[in-house]
mmCIF file of C-alpha atoms in Angstrom:
data_model
loop_
_atom_site.group_PDB
_atom_site.id
_atom_site.type_symbol
_atom_site.label_atom_id
_atom_site.label_comp_id
_atom_site.label_asym_id
_atom_site.label_seq_id
_atom_site.Cartn_x
_atom_site.Cartn_y
_atom_site.Cartn_z
ATOM 1 C CA MET A 1 -8.149 37.169 29.719
ATOM 2 C CA LYS A 2 -11.504 35.388 29.860
ATOM 3 C CA ARG A 3 -13.031 38.038 27.494
ATOM 4 C CA LEU A 4 -10.094 37.533 25.034
ATOM 5 C CA TYR A 5 -10.618 33.791 25.128
ATOM 6 C CA VAL A 6 -14.328 34.100 24.502
ATOM 7 C CA ALA A 7 -13.688 36.523 21.617
ATOM 8 C CA HIS A 8 -11.153 34.049 20.114
ATOM 9 C CA TYR A 9 -13.694 31.256 20.268
ATOM 10 C CA SER A 10 -16.375 33.473 18.730
ATOM 11 C CA HIS A 11 -13.954 34.083 15.785
ATOM 12 C CA ILE A 12 -13.498 30.345 15.315
ATOM 13 C CA SER A 13 -17.282 29.792 15.373
ATOM 14 C CA LEU A 14 -17.705 32.566 12.803
ATOM 15 C CA GLY A 15 -14.937 30.994 10.699
ATOM 16 C CA ILE A 16 -16.736 27.644 10.728
ATOM 17 C CA ILE A 17 -20.037 29.292 9.821
ATOM 18 C CA ASN A 18 -18.365 31.238 6.994
ATOM 19 C CA MET A 19 -16.817 28.058 5.555
ATOM 20 C CA PHE A 20 -20.160 26.288 5.737
ATOM 21 C CA ILE A 21 -21.856 29.171 3.892
ATOM 22 C CA SER A 22 -18.991 29.183 1.347
ATOM 23 C CA ALA A 23 -19.484 25.437 0.634
ATOM 24 C CA LEU A 24 -23.226 26.030 0.205
ATOM 25 C CA PHE A 25 -22.655 28.884 -2.266
ATOM 26 C CA PHE A 26 -20.097 26.897 -4.320
ATOM 27 C CA ALA A 27 -22.490 23.941 -4.387
ATOM 28 C CA MET A 28 -25.287 26.162 -5.646
ATOM 29 C CA MET A 29 -22.960 27.641 -8.251
ATOM 30 C CA ASN A 30 -22.189 24.105 -9.442
ATOM 31 C CA ALA A 31 -25.972 23.358 -9.514
ATOM 32 C CA CYS A 32 -26.372 26.400 -11.838
ATOM 33 C CA VAL A 33 -23.653 25.041 -14.119
ATOM 34 C CA LYS A 34 -25.538 21.730 -14.209
ATOM 35 C CA ILE A 35 -28.847 23.538 -15.127
ATOM 36 C CA LEU A 36 -27.074 25.450 -17.913
ATOM 37 C CA ALA A 37 -25.248 22.310 -19.240
ATOM 38 C CA PRO A 38 -27.799 21.462 -21.972
ATOM 39 C CA ALA A 39 -27.545 24.974 -23.482
ATOM 40 C CA MET A 40 -24.029 26.122 -22.592
ATOM 41 C CA SER A 41 -20.527 24.624 -22.756
ATOM 42 C CA ALA A 42 -18.224 24.452 -19.733
ATOM 43 C CA VAL A 43 -15.941 27.073 -21.237
ATOM 44 C CA GLU A 44 -18.815 29.496 -21.783
ATOM 45 C CA SER A 45 -19.996 29.010 -18.211
ATOM 46 C CA ILE A 46 -16.479 29.696 -16.925
ATOM 47 C CA PHE A 47 -16.344 32.904 -19.005
ATOM 48 C CA PHE A 48 -19.575 34.224 -17.606
ATOM 49 C CA ARG A 49 -18.778 33.115 -14.068
ATOM 50 C CA SER A 50 -15.363 34.818 -14.225
ATOM 51 C CA ILE A 51 -16.449 38.084 -15.833
ATOM 52 C CA ILE A 52 -19.296 38.517 -13.290
ATOM 53 C CA MET A 53 -16.902 37.928 -10.442
ATOM 54 C CA VAL A 54 -14.417 40.479 -11.811
ATOM 55 C CA VAL A 55 -17.179 43.132 -12.104
ATOM 56 C CA LEU A 56 -18.462 42.461 -8.563
ATOM 57 C CA LEU A 57 -14.948 42.617 -7.131
ATOM 58 C CA LEU A 58 -14.148 45.924 -8.884
ATOM 59 C CA VAL A 59 -17.318 47.360 -7.370
ATOM 60 C CA PHE A 60 -16.207 45.986 -3.999
ATOM 61 C CA PHE A 61 -12.759 47.592 -4.402
ATOM 62 C CA ALA A 62 -14.409 50.943 -5.134
ATOM 63 C CA PHE A 63 -15.746 50.989 -1.579
ATOM 64 C CA LYS A 64 -12.879 49.068 0.116
ATOM 65 C CA PRO A 65 -9.463 49.213 -1.697
ATOM 66 C CA PRO A 66 -7.190 46.195 -1.250
ATOM 67 C CA LYS A 67 -4.494 46.323 1.427
ATOM 68 C CA LYS A 68 -0.907 46.788 0.351
ATOM 69 C CA LYS A 69 1.532 44.030 1.222
ATOM 70 C CA THR A 70 5.149 44.432 2.276
ATOM 71 C CA LYS A 71 6.685 41.803 0.007
ATOM 72 C CA GLN A 72 7.612 42.776 -3.564
ATOM 73 C CA GLY A 73 7.214 40.591 -6.622
ATOM 74 C CA GLY A 74 5.293 37.287 -6.630
ATOM 75 C CA TRP A 75 3.697 37.926 -10.046
ATOM 76 C CA TRP A 76 4.887 34.628 -11.542
ATOM 77 C CA LEU A 77 3.458 32.771 -8.593
ATOM 78 C CA LEU A 78 0.216 34.642 -9.005
ATOM 79 C CA PHE A 79 0.072 33.720 -12.689
ATOM 80 C CA LEU A 80 0.781 30.042 -11.941
ATOM 81 C CA ARG A 81 -1.935 29.994 -9.215
ATOM 82 C CA SER A 82 -4.380 31.499 -11.704
ATOM 83 C CA LEU A 83 -3.370 28.990 -14.411
ATOM 84 C CA PHE A 84 -3.625 25.922 -12.166
ATOM 85 C CA GLY A 85 -6.819 27.111 -10.533
ATOM 86 C CA GLY A 86 -8.353 27.867 -13.977
ATOM 87 C CA LEU A 87 -7.487 24.374 -15.318
ATOM 88 C CA SER A 88 -9.020 22.906 -12.156
ATOM 89 C CA MET A 89 -12.233 24.908 -12.643
ATOM 90 C CA LEU A 90 -12.345 23.911 -16.301
ATOM 91 C CA ALA A 91 -12.089 20.283 -15.312
ATOM 92 C CA LEU A 92 -14.814 20.689 -12.652
ATOM 93 C CA PHE A 93 -17.218 22.515 -14.998
ATOM 94 C CA TYR A 94 -16.651 19.982 -17.768
ATOM 95 C CA ASN A 95 -17.408 17.079 -15.432
ATOM 96 C CA ILE A 96 -20.481 18.789 -14.023
ATOM 97 C CA THR A 97 -21.905 18.994 -17.553
ATOM 98 C CA HIS A 98 -21.242 15.289 -18.244
ATOM 99 C CA ILE A 99 -21.546 13.283 -15.008
ATOM 100 C CA SER A 100 -23.449 13.507 -11.701
ATOM 101 C CA LEU A 101 -22.930 16.611 -9.596
ATOM 102 C CA GLY A 102 -21.944 14.645 -6.484
ATOM 103 C CA VAL A 103 -19.204 12.676 -8.169
ATOM 104 C CA ALA A 104 -17.857 15.791 -10.019
ATOM 105 C CA SER A 105 -17.706 17.644 -6.682
ATOM 106 C CA THR A 106 -15.868 14.742 -5.046
ATOM 107 C CA PHE A 107 -13.200 14.691 -7.719
ATOM 108 C CA SER A 108 -12.566 18.386 -7.006
ATOM 109 C CA GLN A 109 -12.173 17.615 -3.281
ATOM 110 C CA THR A 110 -9.300 15.132 -3.812
ATOM 111 C CA MET A 111 -6.877 18.033 -3.584
ATOM 112 C CA PRO A 112 -5.365 17.178 -0.121
ATOM 113 C CA ILE A 113 -4.292 13.749 -1.472
ATOM 114 C CA TYR A 114 -2.193 15.271 -4.171
ATOM 115 C CA VAL A 115 -0.889 18.036 -1.868
ATOM 116 C CA VAL A 116 0.661 15.279 0.319
ATOM 117 C CA LEU A 117 2.267 13.580 -2.682
ATOM 118 C CA LEU A 118 3.607 16.851 -4.101
ATOM 119 C CA SER A 119 4.964 17.932 -0.703
ATOM 120 C CA MET A 120 6.793 14.591 -0.342
ATOM 121 C CA ILE A 121 8.277 14.652 -3.855
ATOM 122 C CA PHE A 122 9.123 18.307 -4.464
ATOM 123 C CA LEU A 123 9.197 19.961 -1.006
ATOM 124 C CA ARG A 124 10.916 16.986 0.668
ATOM 125 C CA GLU A 125 8.453 17.179 3.540
ATOM 126 C CA ARG A 126 8.375 14.202 5.890
ATOM 127 C CA VAL A 127 4.954 12.581 6.228
ATOM 128 C CA GLY A 128 3.803 10.568 9.180
ATOM 129 C CA PHE A 129 2.186 7.097 8.960
ATOM 130 C CA VAL A 130 -1.352 8.456 9.678
ATOM 131 C CA VAL A 131 -1.157 10.964 6.820
ATOM 132 C CA LEU A 132 0.317 8.343 4.447
ATOM 133 C CA PHE A 133 -2.457 5.904 5.408
ATOM 134 C CA ALA A 134 -5.087 8.654 4.829
ATOM 135 C CA THR A 135 -3.544 9.316 1.376
ATOM 136 C CA LEU A 136 -3.817 5.668 0.409
ATOM 137 C CA LEU A 137 -7.344 5.615 1.780
ATOM 138 C CA GLY A 138 -8.196 8.591 -0.458
ATOM 139 C CA PHE A 139 -6.788 6.821 -3.513
ATOM 140 C CA GLY A 140 -8.899 3.828 -2.608
ATOM 141 C CA GLY A 141 -11.927 6.075 -2.598
ATOM 142 C CA ILE A 142 -10.968 7.419 -6.038
ATOM 143 C CA VAL A 143 -10.782 3.845 -7.385
ATOM 144 C CA LEU A 144 -14.265 3.096 -6.018
ATOM 145 C CA ILE A 145 -15.714 6.228 -7.519
ATOM 146 C CA CYS A 146 -14.091 5.518 -10.868
ATOM 147 C CA ASP A 147 -15.428 1.926 -10.774
ATOM 148 C CA PRO A 148 -12.715 -0.525 -11.856
ATOM 149 C CA HIS A 149 -14.973 -1.870 -14.613
ATOM 150 C CA PHE A 150 -15.707 1.628 -15.973
ATOM 151 C CA ASN A 151 -19.421 0.902 -15.993
ATOM 152 C CA SER A 152 -20.681 4.086 -14.450
ATOM 153 C CA ILE A 153 -18.307 6.911 -15.306
ATOM 154 C CA PRO A 154 -16.709 7.487 -18.785
ATOM 155 C CA VAL A 155 -12.928 7.140 -18.851
ATOM 156 C CA LEU A 156 -12.516 10.674 -20.121
ATOM 157 C CA ASN A 157 -14.389 12.108 -17.127
ATOM 158 C CA ILE A 158 -12.256 10.073 -14.790
ATOM 159 C CA ILE A 159 -9.078 11.438 -16.356
ATOM 160 C CA VAL A 160 -10.505 14.968 -16.287
ATOM 161 C CA GLY A 161 -11.514 14.578 -12.603
ATOM 162 C CA ILE A 162 -8.052 13.336 -11.548
ATOM 163 C CA ILE A 163 -6.311 16.145 -13.495
ATOM 164 C CA GLY A 164 -8.715 18.676 -11.926
ATOM 165 C CA GLY A 165 -7.887 17.571 -8.377
ATOM 166 C CA PHE A 166 -4.143 17.550 -9.165
ATOM 167 C CA MET A 167 -4.310 21.082 -10.638
ATOM 168 C CA MET A 168 -6.197 22.308 -7.552
ATOM 169 C CA ALA A 169 -3.398 20.904 -5.412
ATOM 170 C CA LEU A 170 -0.825 22.843 -7.470
ATOM 171 C CA ALA A 171 -2.962 25.995 -7.095
ATOM 172 C CA PHE A 172 -3.097 25.458 -3.353
ATOM 173 C CA ILE A 173 0.698 25.049 -3.017
ATOM 174 C CA SER A 174 1.141 28.206 -5.173
ATOM 175 C CA LEU A 175 -1.406 30.063 -3.012
ATOM 176 C CA ARG A 176 0.536 29.150 0.154
ATOM 177 C CA ASN A 177 3.676 30.769 -1.284
ATOM 178 C CA LEU A 178 1.718 33.868 -2.297
ATOM 179 C CA LYS A 179 1.026 34.824 1.303
ATOM 180 C CA GLY A 180 2.503 38.247 2.035
ATOM 181 C CA TYR A 181 2.713 39.364 -1.598
ATOM 182 C CA PHE A 182 -0.915 40.264 -2.425
ATOM 183 C CA ASP A 183 -4.208 40.967 -0.688
ATOM 184 C CA ASP A 184 -6.472 37.904 -0.825
ATOM 185 C CA ASN A 185 -9.077 39.660 -2.910
ATOM 186 C CA VAL A 186 -6.422 40.779 -5.397
ATOM 187 C CA VAL A 187 -5.486 37.133 -5.910
ATOM 188 C CA VAL A 188 -9.136 36.350 -6.579
ATOM 189 C CA LEU A 189 -9.457 39.311 -8.968
ATOM 190 C CA VAL A 190 -6.382 38.368 -10.953
ATOM 191 C CA PHE A 191 -7.730 34.756 -11.143
ATOM 192 C CA GLY A 192 -11.039 36.073 -12.477
ATOM 193 C CA ILE A 193 -9.360 38.280 -15.049
ATOM 194 C CA THR A 194 -7.097 35.416 -16.161
ATOM 195 C CA MET A 195 -9.997 33.034 -16.562
ATOM 196 C CA SER A 196 -12.069 35.592 -18.441
ATOM 197 C CA VAL A 197 -9.269 36.113 -20.995
ATOM 198 C CA VAL A 198 -8.380 32.431 -21.280
ATOM 199 C CA SER A 199 -11.957 31.199 -21.631
ATOM 200 C CA LEU A 200 -12.710 33.938 -24.206
ATOM 201 C CA GLY A 201 -9.584 32.936 -26.060
ATOM 202 C CA ILE A 202 -10.669 29.333 -26.119
ATOM 203 C CA LEU A 203 -14.095 30.291 -27.449
ATOM 204 C CA VAL A 204 -12.593 32.550 -30.173
ATOM 205 C CA THR A 205 -10.157 29.746 -31.226
ATOM 206 C CA GLN A 206 -13.019 27.203 -31.433
ATOM 207 C CA ALA A 207 -15.075 29.607 -33.481
ATOM 208 C CA PHE A 208 -12.133 30.227 -35.799
ATOM 209 C CA LEU A 209 -11.488 26.479 -36.304
ATOM 210 C CA GLU A 210 -15.148 25.721 -36.931
ATOM 211 C CA HIS A 211 -15.666 28.891 -39.051
ATOM 212 C CA SER A 212 -18.743 29.726 -36.980
ATOM 213 C CA TRP A 213 -19.267 31.786 -33.853
ATOM 214 C CA SER A 214 -22.733 30.318 -33.327
ATOM 215 C CA ALA A 215 -21.106 26.853 -32.922
ATOM 216 C CA VAL A 216 -19.483 27.885 -29.649
ATOM 217 C CA TRP A 217 -21.757 30.696 -28.412
ATOM 218 C CA SER A 218 -25.140 29.634 -27.167
ATOM 219 C CA ASN A 219 -26.986 33.023 -27.010
ATOM 220 C CA PRO A 220 -28.720 32.333 -23.646
ATOM 221 C CA SER A 221 -32.448 32.901 -23.336
ATOM 222 C CA PRO A 222 -33.740 35.510 -20.789
ATOM 223 C CA SER A 223 -34.279 32.779 -18.174
ATOM 224 C CA GLU A 224 -30.789 31.339 -18.849
ATOM 225 C CA TRP A 225 -29.315 34.855 -18.411
ATOM 226 C CA ILE A 226 -30.828 35.007 -14.969
ATOM 227 C CA ILE A 227 -29.233 31.653 -14.042
ATOM 228 C CA VAL A 228 -25.917 32.873 -15.487
ATOM 229 C CA LEU A 229 -26.096 35.934 -13.248
ATOM 230 C CA ILE A 230 -27.024 33.869 -10.216
ATOM 231 C CA MET A 231 -24.134 31.500 -10.987
ATOM 232 C CA GLY A 232 -21.657 34.371 -11.009
ATOM 233 C CA ILE A 233 -23.062 35.831 -7.788
ATOM 234 C CA PHE A 234 -22.928 32.477 -6.014
ATOM 235 C CA GLY A 235 -19.315 31.882 -7.122
ATOM 236 C CA THR A 236 -18.252 35.339 -5.965
ATOM 237 C CA PHE A 237 -19.963 34.960 -2.558
ATOM 238 C CA GLY A 238 -18.509 31.451 -2.190
ATOM 239 C CA GLN A 239 -15.018 32.833 -2.723
ATOM 240 C CA TYR A 240 -15.722 35.793 -0.338
ATOM 241 C CA PHE A 241 -16.876 33.589 2.494
ATOM 242 C CA LEU A 242 -14.097 31.137 1.874
ATOM 243 C CA THR A 243 -11.484 33.902 2.201
ATOM 244 C CA LYS A 244 -13.236 35.281 5.332
ATOM 245 C CA ALA A 245 -13.333 31.823 6.959
ATOM 246 C CA TYR A 246 -9.537 31.500 6.623
ATOM 247 C CA MET A 247 -9.134 35.036 8.010
ATOM 248 C CA LEU A 248 -11.294 34.363 11.055
ATOM 249 C CA ALA A 249 -10.123 30.918 12.185
ATOM 250 C CA PRO A 250 -7.100 28.568 11.791
ATOM 251 C CA ALA A 251 -7.049 26.653 8.485
ATOM 252 C CA GLY A 252 -6.859 23.286 10.271
ATOM 253 C CA ILE A 253 -10.269 23.909 11.893
ATOM 254 C CA VAL A 254 -12.240 25.356 9.023
ATOM 255 C CA ALA A 255 -10.824 23.299 6.095
ATOM 256 C CA PRO A 256 -12.686 20.059 6.912
ATOM 257 C CA ILE A 257 -16.012 21.971 6.771
ATOM 258 C CA ASP A 258 -15.466 22.458 3.054
ATOM 259 C CA TYR A 259 -16.215 18.796 2.480
ATOM 260 C CA THR A 260 -19.918 19.507 3.032
ATOM 261 C CA ARG A 261 -19.684 20.747 -0.559
ATOM 262 C CA VAL A 262 -19.718 17.092 -1.649
ATOM 263 C CA VAL A 263 -22.888 16.386 0.403
ATOM 264 C CA PHE A 264 -24.575 19.505 -1.034
ATOM 265 C CA GLY A 265 -23.505 18.440 -4.541
ATOM 266 C CA LEU A 266 -24.991 14.988 -4.069
ATOM 267 C CA ILE A 267 -28.306 16.487 -2.800
ATOM 268 C CA PHE A 268 -28.569 19.147 -5.511
ATOM 269 C CA GLY A 269 -27.607 16.602 -8.195
ATOM 270 C CA ILE A 270 -30.398 14.260 -7.207
ATOM 271 C CA MET A 271 -32.827 17.208 -7.071
ATOM 272 C CA LEU A 272 -31.773 18.074 -10.672
ATOM 273 C CA GLY A 273 -32.284 14.537 -11.924
ATOM 274 C CA ASP A 274 -29.049 12.681 -11.274
ATOM 275 C CA ALA A 275 -29.523 8.999 -10.594
ATOM 276 C CA LEU A 276 -28.830 7.677 -7.163
ATOM 277 C CA PRO A 277 -25.125 6.728 -7.034
ATOM 278 C CA HIS A 278 -24.080 3.062 -6.747
ATOM 279 C CA ILE A 279 -23.090 1.914 -3.257
ATOM 280 C CA SER A 280 -19.424 1.633 -4.285
ATOM 281 C CA VAL A 281 -19.460 5.223 -5.477
ATOM 282 C CA VAL A 282 -21.011 6.425 -2.218
ATOM 283 C CA LEU A 283 -18.350 4.463 -0.261
ATOM 284 C CA GLY A 284 -15.655 6.054 -2.443
ATOM 285 C CA MET A 285 -17.017 9.495 -1.688
ATOM 286 C CA VAL A 286 -16.988 8.755 2.007
ATOM 287 C CA LEU A 287 -13.359 7.547 1.822
ATOM 288 C CA VAL A 288 -12.285 10.667 -0.005
ATOM 289 C CA ILE A 289 -13.938 12.899 2.590
ATOM 290 C CA LEU A 290 -12.491 10.852 5.484
ATOM 291 C CA SER A 291 -9.048 10.916 3.842
ATOM 292 C CA GLY A 292 -9.122 14.714 3.574
ATOM 293 C CA ILE A 293 -10.206 15.162 7.198
ATOM 294 C CA ILE A 294 -7.477 12.780 8.442
ATOM 295 C CA ILE A 295 -4.817 14.538 6.378
ATOM 296 C CA GLY A 296 -5.912 17.824 7.987
ATOM 297 C CA LEU A 297 -6.053 16.294 11.453
ATOM 298 C CA PRO A 298 -2.475 17.277 12.528
ATOM 299 C CA ASN A 299 -3.195 20.919 11.700
ATOM 300 C CA LEU A 300 -6.561 20.623 13.517
ATOM 301 C CA LEU A 301 -4.893 19.299 16.680
ATOM 302 C CA LYS A 302 -2.140 21.887 16.458
ATOM 303 C CA ASP A 303 -4.641 24.731 16.192
ATOM 304 C CA LEU A 304 -6.678 23.356 19.074
ATOM 305 C CA ARG A 305 -3.571 23.107 21.297
ATOM 306 C CA SER A 306 -2.665 26.705 20.322
ATOM 307 C CA ILE A 307 -6.135 27.868 21.384
ATOM 308 C CA LYS A 308 -5.865 25.921 24.613
ATOM 309 C CA GLY A 309 -2.548 27.554 25.322
ATOM 310 C CA GLU A 310 -3.957 30.997 24.784
ATOM 311 C CA ARG A 311 -6.704 30.111 27.267
ATOM 312 C CA ILE A 312 -4.101 29.304 29.885
#
């Protein structure tokens, strides 16, 4: 029993480490998008990021085929998850190219706030006072980040950031309902294929409207191609370690670790030339992180009690 308990705790530790590595890889991917921003649009970055991920996953499947699930169907849910996740990524990449990396990363981490609201409205889930308070706290953080006087962040980027967080919440809810239908890596693969097709479609449409392919295609230089490749690899590894983290340890324990992505984003952004954020923006980022952790607190306590029960 003691050996089983130690093994369980080692899995939890590995899950936490994997989530930390995932956050670092995603933050480095976002930094690559920031570096490419002067020469490449957000849509083009998404296309390259997605197509590289698809190629790497297909190579991975050649050595380790995906597991078959018992449930049949789920294709519409899979499509919706890909669509919502893609819109969220588009919003994130757009904001990375126009505002500071730390603030863009924070907008993408507002997802738990919207999950609570969507669960209350559509799933009729009852929410306790603590979670409701945390949700209001998170919205207060968003207001501080946005700056009520709109002096620091353009209104369009605020709208895009809010939509991105909301779309990520819809993607998360769709993903919860997909459990049992598809292997995790198949979900990622379909997402990559969907985003490759959609982003290419957007580029072709833009080129048609502007009567010029060169207006939407940047023709990266050799050094930019290297960054593009690194961006795709970082994004794929980020997704891999994220999936592995949730497989190794309970979600309530590993999910809060993902907020280190905001800290990494702030650090990398400053390293790449972003100005130091205003104190109100920093406070807003802290409130968003605190809100997400508090919202996840019931799951964390539940998972810890479960582990304690296994120990006994």
